[in-house]
Short mmCIF file of C-alpha atoms in Angstrom, two decimals:
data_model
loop_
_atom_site.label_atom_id
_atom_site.label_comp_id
_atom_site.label_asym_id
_atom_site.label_seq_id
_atom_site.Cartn_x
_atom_site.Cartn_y
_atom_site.Cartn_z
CA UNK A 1 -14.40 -15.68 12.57
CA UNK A 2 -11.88 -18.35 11.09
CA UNK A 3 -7.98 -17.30 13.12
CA UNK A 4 -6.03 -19.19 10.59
CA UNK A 5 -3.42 -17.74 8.20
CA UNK A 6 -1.40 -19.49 5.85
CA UNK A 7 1.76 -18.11 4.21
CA UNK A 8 2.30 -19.30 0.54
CA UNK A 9 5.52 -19.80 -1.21
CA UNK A 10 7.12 -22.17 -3.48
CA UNK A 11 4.06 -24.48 -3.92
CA UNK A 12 4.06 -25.20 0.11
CA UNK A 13 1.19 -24.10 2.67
CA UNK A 14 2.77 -23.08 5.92
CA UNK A 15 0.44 -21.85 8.88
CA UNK A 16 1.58 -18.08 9.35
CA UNK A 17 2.66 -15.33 11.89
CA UNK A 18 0.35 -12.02 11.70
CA UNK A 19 1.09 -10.06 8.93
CA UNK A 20 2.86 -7.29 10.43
CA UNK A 21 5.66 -10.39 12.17
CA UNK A 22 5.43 -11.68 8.54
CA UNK A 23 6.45 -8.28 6.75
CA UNK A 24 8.85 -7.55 9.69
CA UNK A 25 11.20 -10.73 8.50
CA UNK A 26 11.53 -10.54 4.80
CA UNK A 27 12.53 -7.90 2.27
CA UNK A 28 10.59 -6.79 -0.48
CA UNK A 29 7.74 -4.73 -2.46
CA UNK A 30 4.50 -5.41 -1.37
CA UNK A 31 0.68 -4.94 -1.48
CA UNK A 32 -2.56 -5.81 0.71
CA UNK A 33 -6.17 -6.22 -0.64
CA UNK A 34 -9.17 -8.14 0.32
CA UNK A 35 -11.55 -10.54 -1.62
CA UNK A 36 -14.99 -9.06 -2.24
CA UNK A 37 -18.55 -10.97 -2.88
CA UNK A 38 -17.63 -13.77 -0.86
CA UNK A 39 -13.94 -14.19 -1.95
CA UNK A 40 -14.94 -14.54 -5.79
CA UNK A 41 -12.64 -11.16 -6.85
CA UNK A 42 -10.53 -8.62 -5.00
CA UNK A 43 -10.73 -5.31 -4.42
CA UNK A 44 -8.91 -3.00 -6.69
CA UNK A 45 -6.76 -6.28 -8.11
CA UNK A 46 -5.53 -4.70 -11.13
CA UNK A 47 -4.88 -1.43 -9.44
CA UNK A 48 -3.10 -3.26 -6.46
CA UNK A 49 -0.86 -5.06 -9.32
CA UNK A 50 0.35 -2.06 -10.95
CA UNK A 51 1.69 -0.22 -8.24
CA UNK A 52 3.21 -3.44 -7.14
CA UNK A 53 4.69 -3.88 -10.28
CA UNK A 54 6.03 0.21 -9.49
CA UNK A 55 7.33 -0.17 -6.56
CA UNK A 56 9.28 -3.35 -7.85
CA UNK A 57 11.14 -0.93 -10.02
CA UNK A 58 11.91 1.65 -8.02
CA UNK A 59 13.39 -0.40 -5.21
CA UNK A 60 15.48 -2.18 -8.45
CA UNK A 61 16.85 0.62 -9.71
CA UNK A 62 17.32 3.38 -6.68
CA UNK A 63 17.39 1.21 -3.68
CA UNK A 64 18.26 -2.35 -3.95
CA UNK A 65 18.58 -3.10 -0.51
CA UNK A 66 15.15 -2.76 -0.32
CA UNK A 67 14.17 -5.55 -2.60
CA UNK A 68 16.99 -7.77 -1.87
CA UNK A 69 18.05 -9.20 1.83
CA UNK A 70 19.66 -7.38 4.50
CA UNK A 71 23.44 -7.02 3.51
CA UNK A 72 23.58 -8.56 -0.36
CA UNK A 73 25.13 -6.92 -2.73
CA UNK A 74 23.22 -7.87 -6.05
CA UNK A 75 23.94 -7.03 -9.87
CA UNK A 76 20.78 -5.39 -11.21
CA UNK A 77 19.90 -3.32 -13.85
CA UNK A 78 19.70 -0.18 -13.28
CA UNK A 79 16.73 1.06 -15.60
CA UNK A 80 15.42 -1.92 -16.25
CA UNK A 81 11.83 -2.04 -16.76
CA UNK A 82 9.32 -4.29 -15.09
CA UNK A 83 6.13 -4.66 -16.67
CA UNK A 84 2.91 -4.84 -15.46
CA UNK A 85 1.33 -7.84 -17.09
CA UNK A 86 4.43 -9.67 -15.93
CA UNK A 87 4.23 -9.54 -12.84
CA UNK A 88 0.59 -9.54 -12.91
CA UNK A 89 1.52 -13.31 -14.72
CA UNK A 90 3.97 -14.22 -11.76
CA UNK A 91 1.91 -13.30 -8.99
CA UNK A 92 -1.31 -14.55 -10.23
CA UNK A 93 -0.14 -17.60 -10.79
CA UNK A 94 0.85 -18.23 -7.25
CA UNK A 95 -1.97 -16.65 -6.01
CA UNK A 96 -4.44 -19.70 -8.28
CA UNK A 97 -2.04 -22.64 -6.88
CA UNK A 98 -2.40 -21.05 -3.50
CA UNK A 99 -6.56 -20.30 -3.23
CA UNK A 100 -6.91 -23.83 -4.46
CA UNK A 101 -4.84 -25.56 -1.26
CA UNK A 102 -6.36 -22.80 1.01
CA UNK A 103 -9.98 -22.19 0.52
CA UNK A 104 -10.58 -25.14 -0.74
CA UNK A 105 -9.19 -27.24 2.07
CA UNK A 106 -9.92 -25.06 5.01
CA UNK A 107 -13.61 -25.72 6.05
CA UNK A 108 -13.51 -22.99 8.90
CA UNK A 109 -14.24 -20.19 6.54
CA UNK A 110 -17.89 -19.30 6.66
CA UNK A 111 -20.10 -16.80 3.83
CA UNK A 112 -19.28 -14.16 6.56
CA UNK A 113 -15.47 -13.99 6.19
CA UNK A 114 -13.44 -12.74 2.68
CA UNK A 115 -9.55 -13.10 2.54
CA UNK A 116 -6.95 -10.32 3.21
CA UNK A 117 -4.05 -11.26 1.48
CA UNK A 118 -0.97 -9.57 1.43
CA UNK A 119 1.01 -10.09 -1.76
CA UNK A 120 5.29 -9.99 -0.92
CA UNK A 121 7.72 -10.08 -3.95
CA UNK A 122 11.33 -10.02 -2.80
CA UNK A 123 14.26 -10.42 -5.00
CA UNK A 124 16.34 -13.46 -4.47
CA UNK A 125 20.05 -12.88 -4.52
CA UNK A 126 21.15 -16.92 -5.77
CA UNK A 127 18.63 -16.30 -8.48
CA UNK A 128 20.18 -13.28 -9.47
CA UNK A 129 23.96 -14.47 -9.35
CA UNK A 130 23.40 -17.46 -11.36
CA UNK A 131 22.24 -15.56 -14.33
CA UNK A 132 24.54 -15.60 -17.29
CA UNK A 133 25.16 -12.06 -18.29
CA UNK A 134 26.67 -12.57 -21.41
CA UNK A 135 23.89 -14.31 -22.58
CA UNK A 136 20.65 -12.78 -25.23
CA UNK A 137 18.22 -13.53 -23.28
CA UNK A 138 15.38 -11.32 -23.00
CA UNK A 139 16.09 -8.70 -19.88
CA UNK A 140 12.61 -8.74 -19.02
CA UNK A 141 12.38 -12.32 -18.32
CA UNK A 142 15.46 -11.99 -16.25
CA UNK A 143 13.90 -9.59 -14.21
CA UNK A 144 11.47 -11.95 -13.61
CA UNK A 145 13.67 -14.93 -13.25
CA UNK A 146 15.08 -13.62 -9.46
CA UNK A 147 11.76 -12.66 -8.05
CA UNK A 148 9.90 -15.06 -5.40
CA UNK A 149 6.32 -14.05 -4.53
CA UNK A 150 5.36 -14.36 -0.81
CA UNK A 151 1.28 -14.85 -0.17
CA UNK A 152 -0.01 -13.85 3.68
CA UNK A 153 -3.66 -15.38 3.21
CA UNK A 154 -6.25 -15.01 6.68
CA UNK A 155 -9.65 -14.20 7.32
CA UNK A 156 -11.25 -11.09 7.25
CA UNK A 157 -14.63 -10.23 8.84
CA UNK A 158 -17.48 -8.61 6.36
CA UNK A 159 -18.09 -5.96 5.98
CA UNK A 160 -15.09 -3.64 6.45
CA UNK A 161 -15.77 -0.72 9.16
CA UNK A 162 -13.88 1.03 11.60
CA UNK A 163 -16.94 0.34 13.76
CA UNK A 164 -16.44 4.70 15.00
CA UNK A 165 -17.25 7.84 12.68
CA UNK A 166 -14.34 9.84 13.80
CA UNK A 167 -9.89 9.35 13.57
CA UNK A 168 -8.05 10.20 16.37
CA UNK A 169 -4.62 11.22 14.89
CA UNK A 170 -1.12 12.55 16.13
CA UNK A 171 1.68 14.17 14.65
CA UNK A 172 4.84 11.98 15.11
CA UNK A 173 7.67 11.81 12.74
CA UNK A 174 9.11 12.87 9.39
CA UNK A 175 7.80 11.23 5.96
CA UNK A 176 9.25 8.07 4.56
CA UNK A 177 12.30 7.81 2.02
CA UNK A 178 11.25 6.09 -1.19
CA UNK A 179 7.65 7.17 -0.44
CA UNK A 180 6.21 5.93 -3.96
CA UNK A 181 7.22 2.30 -3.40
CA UNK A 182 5.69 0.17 -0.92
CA UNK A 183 8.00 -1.93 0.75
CA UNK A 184 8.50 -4.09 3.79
CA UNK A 185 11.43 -2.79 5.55
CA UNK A 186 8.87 0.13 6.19
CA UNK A 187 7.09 -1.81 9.08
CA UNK A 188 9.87 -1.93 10.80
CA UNK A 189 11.26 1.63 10.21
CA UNK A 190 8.09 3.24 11.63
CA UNK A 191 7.80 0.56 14.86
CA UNK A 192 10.09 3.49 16.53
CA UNK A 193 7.60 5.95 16.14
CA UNK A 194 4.55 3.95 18.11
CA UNK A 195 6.41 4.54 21.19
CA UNK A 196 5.16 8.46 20.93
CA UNK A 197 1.72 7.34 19.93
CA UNK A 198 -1.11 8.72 22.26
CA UNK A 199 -3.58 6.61 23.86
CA UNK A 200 -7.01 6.31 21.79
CA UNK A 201 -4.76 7.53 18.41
CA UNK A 202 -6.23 5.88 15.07
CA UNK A 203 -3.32 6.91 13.15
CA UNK A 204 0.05 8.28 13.06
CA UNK A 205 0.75 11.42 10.77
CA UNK A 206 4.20 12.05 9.16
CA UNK A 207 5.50 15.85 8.38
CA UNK A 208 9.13 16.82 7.42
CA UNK A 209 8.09 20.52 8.48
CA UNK A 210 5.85 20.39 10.64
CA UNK A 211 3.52 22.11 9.18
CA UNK A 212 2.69 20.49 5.91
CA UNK A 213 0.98 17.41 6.60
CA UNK A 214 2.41 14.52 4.06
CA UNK A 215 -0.03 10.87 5.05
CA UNK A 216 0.01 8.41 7.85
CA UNK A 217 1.99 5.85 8.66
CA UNK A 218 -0.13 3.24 6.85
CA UNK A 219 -2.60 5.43 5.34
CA UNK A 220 -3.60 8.73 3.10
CA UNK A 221 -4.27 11.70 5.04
CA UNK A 222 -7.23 14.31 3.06
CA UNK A 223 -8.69 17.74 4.34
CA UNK A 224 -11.46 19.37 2.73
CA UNK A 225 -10.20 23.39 2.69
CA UNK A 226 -12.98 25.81 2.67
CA UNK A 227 -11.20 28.58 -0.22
CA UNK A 228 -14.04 30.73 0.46
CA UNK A 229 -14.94 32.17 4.13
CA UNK A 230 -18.38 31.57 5.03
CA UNK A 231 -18.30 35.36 5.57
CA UNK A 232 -17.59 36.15 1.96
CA UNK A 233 -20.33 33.82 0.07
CA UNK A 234 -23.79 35.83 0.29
CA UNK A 235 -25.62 32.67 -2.15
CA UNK A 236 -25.55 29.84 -0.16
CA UNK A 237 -22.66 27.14 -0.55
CA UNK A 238 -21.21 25.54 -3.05
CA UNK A 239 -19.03 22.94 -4.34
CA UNK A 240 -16.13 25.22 -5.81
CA UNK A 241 -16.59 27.19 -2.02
CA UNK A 242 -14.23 23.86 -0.70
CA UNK A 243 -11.27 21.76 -2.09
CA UNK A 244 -10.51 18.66 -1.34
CA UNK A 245 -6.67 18.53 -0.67
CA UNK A 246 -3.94 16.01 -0.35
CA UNK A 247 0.03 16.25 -0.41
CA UNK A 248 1.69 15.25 -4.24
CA UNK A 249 3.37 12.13 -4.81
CA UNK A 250 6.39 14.37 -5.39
CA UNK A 251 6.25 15.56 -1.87
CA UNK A 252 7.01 11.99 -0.80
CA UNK A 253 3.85 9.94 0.28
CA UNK A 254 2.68 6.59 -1.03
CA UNK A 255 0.38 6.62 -4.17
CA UNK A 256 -2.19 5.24 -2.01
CA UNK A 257 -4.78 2.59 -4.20
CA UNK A 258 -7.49 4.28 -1.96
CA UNK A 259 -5.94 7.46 -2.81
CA UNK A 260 -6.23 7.68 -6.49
CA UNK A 261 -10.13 6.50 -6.21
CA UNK A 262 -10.72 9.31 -3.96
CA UNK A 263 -8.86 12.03 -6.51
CA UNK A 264 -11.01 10.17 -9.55
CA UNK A 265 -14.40 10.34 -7.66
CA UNK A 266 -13.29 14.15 -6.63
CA UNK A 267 -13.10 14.70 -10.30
CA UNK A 268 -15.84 13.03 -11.70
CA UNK A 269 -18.63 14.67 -9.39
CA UNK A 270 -16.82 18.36 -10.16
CA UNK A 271 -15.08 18.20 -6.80
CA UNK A 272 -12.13 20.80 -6.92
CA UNK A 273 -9.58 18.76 -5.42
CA UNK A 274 -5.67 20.19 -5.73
CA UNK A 275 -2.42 17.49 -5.09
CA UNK A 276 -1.50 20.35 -1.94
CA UNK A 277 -0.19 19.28 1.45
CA UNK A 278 -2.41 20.20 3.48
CA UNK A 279 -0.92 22.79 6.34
CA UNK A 280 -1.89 22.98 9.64
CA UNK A 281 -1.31 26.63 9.98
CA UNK A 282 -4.40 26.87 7.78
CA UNK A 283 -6.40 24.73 10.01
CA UNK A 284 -9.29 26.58 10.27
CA UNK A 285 -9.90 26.56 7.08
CA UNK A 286 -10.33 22.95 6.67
CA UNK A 287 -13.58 21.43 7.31
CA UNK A 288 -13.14 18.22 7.61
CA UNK A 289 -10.07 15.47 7.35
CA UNK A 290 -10.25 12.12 6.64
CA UNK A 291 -7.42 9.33 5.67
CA UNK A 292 -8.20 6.21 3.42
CA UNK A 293 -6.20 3.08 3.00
CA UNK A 294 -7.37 -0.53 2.78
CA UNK A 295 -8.15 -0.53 6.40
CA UNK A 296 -10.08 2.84 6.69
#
């Protein structure tokens, strides 16, 4: 497998830290995916977009610091909306001027290998100052006009697996603030909490009880919740004798891509699945847990 990585911004190539160094030292909203079918589409695109496109507002209008570098003090609008096929526009057309230097050039990639890339919009504060607000322009476009896109591009072996059928996890800290955007500052925020990690531990869970179990550190976090006991059902089981539950956006967790695939399957087969955290004082209930992100 091909160790290269490229970062892409501003029509340049650069060779590129690991992801994680690469989140760690800019500010922004982001999003990860892989190609599929031998890097001819990725997974979820459209999907990955819109919540992108999400989390650019929210970090715009609740918590600029998050979008913008480390001490600026930006005008923004607060309310301002950020549309989907806009950014889908902006980062799309990065990501064609950047495929074409990368896989094109590099010869090291074999029909083994697809591309993670990890997709970085940050908001840049000179942009954003030279704007003339007394002008008509259209506030949408302005939106647009202080926003750099960041592409991570490496290699990423095929298939996906976790190469193990079960998740070690641990309970470690509380949940995030600004759950429902994805941003970058986030990798660094949680780096505290690997110190309590366990040895062998897949994944970290986040609680602010406790109790009620809220998602992972970089994933979703499921249990399937037997509502009847095995006791009480004299004709066999059933679909409606489980749930499958996971805590609500509202509660503060990440609206996972994954996430939202597993809720949709859940209710196309009939699946009773309720937006619950899951609590561990009913753990003997649950018959199974699982957590899903792009790396599970």
């Amino acid at each position: 497998m091909s160790n290269c990585r490229f970062l892409y911004h501003n029509d340049v190539i650069l060779e590129a830290p690991p992801v994680t160094t690469f989140l760690e030292s800019q500010t922004g909203a982001y999003t990860t995916t892989r190609t599929i079918n031998n890097g001819t589409s990725f997974l979820f695109w459209e999907r990955h977009m819109k919540r992108l496109s999400s989390s650019i507002r929210i970090l715009l209008n609740s918590k600029p610091d998050l979008l913008f570098s480390s001490g600026s003090s930006p005008r923004f609008w607060m309310n301002q909306p950020v549309p989907y096929s806009n950014i889908y526009d902006l980062v799309n057309g990065s990501m064609s001027e950047a495929l074409k230097s990368v896989v094109v050039k590099e010869s090291k990639r074999s029909y083994e290998e697809e591309l993670a890339v990890t997709v970085l919009v940050t908001g840049n504060v000179e942009k954003l100052n030279s704007l003339d607000d007394g002008n008509n322009c259209d506030e949408e476009r302005k939106v647009l006009d202080f926003l750099d896109v960041w592409l991570h591009i490496g290699y990423s072996p095929f298939p996906l697996s976790v190469g193990e059928n079960a998740a070690s996890l641990a309970l470690v800290g509380r949940g995030r603030n600004v759950a429902a955007a994805k941003y970058s500052d986030w990798v660094r925020l949680r780096k505290p909490l690997e110190k309590f990690r366990p040895l062998s531990t897949t994944e970290l869970l986040l609680s602010n009880d406790g109790d009620h179990l809220l998602e992972g550190c970089i994933t979703n976090f499921f249990v399937v919740f037997r509502r009847v006991k095995s006791s009480e059902n004299l004709y066999g089981g059933s679909l409606n004798e489980f749930e499958v539950q996971t805590a609500p956006i509202t509660d503060g967790v990440l609206p996972g891509v994954i996430r939202d695939i597993v809720i949709e399957v859940c209710l196309s087969k009939g699946i009773p699945c309720r937006e619950r955290a899951p609590s561990w004082s009913d753990h003997e209930l649950w018959e199974e847990a699982f957590i899903t992100s792009r790396y599970f």
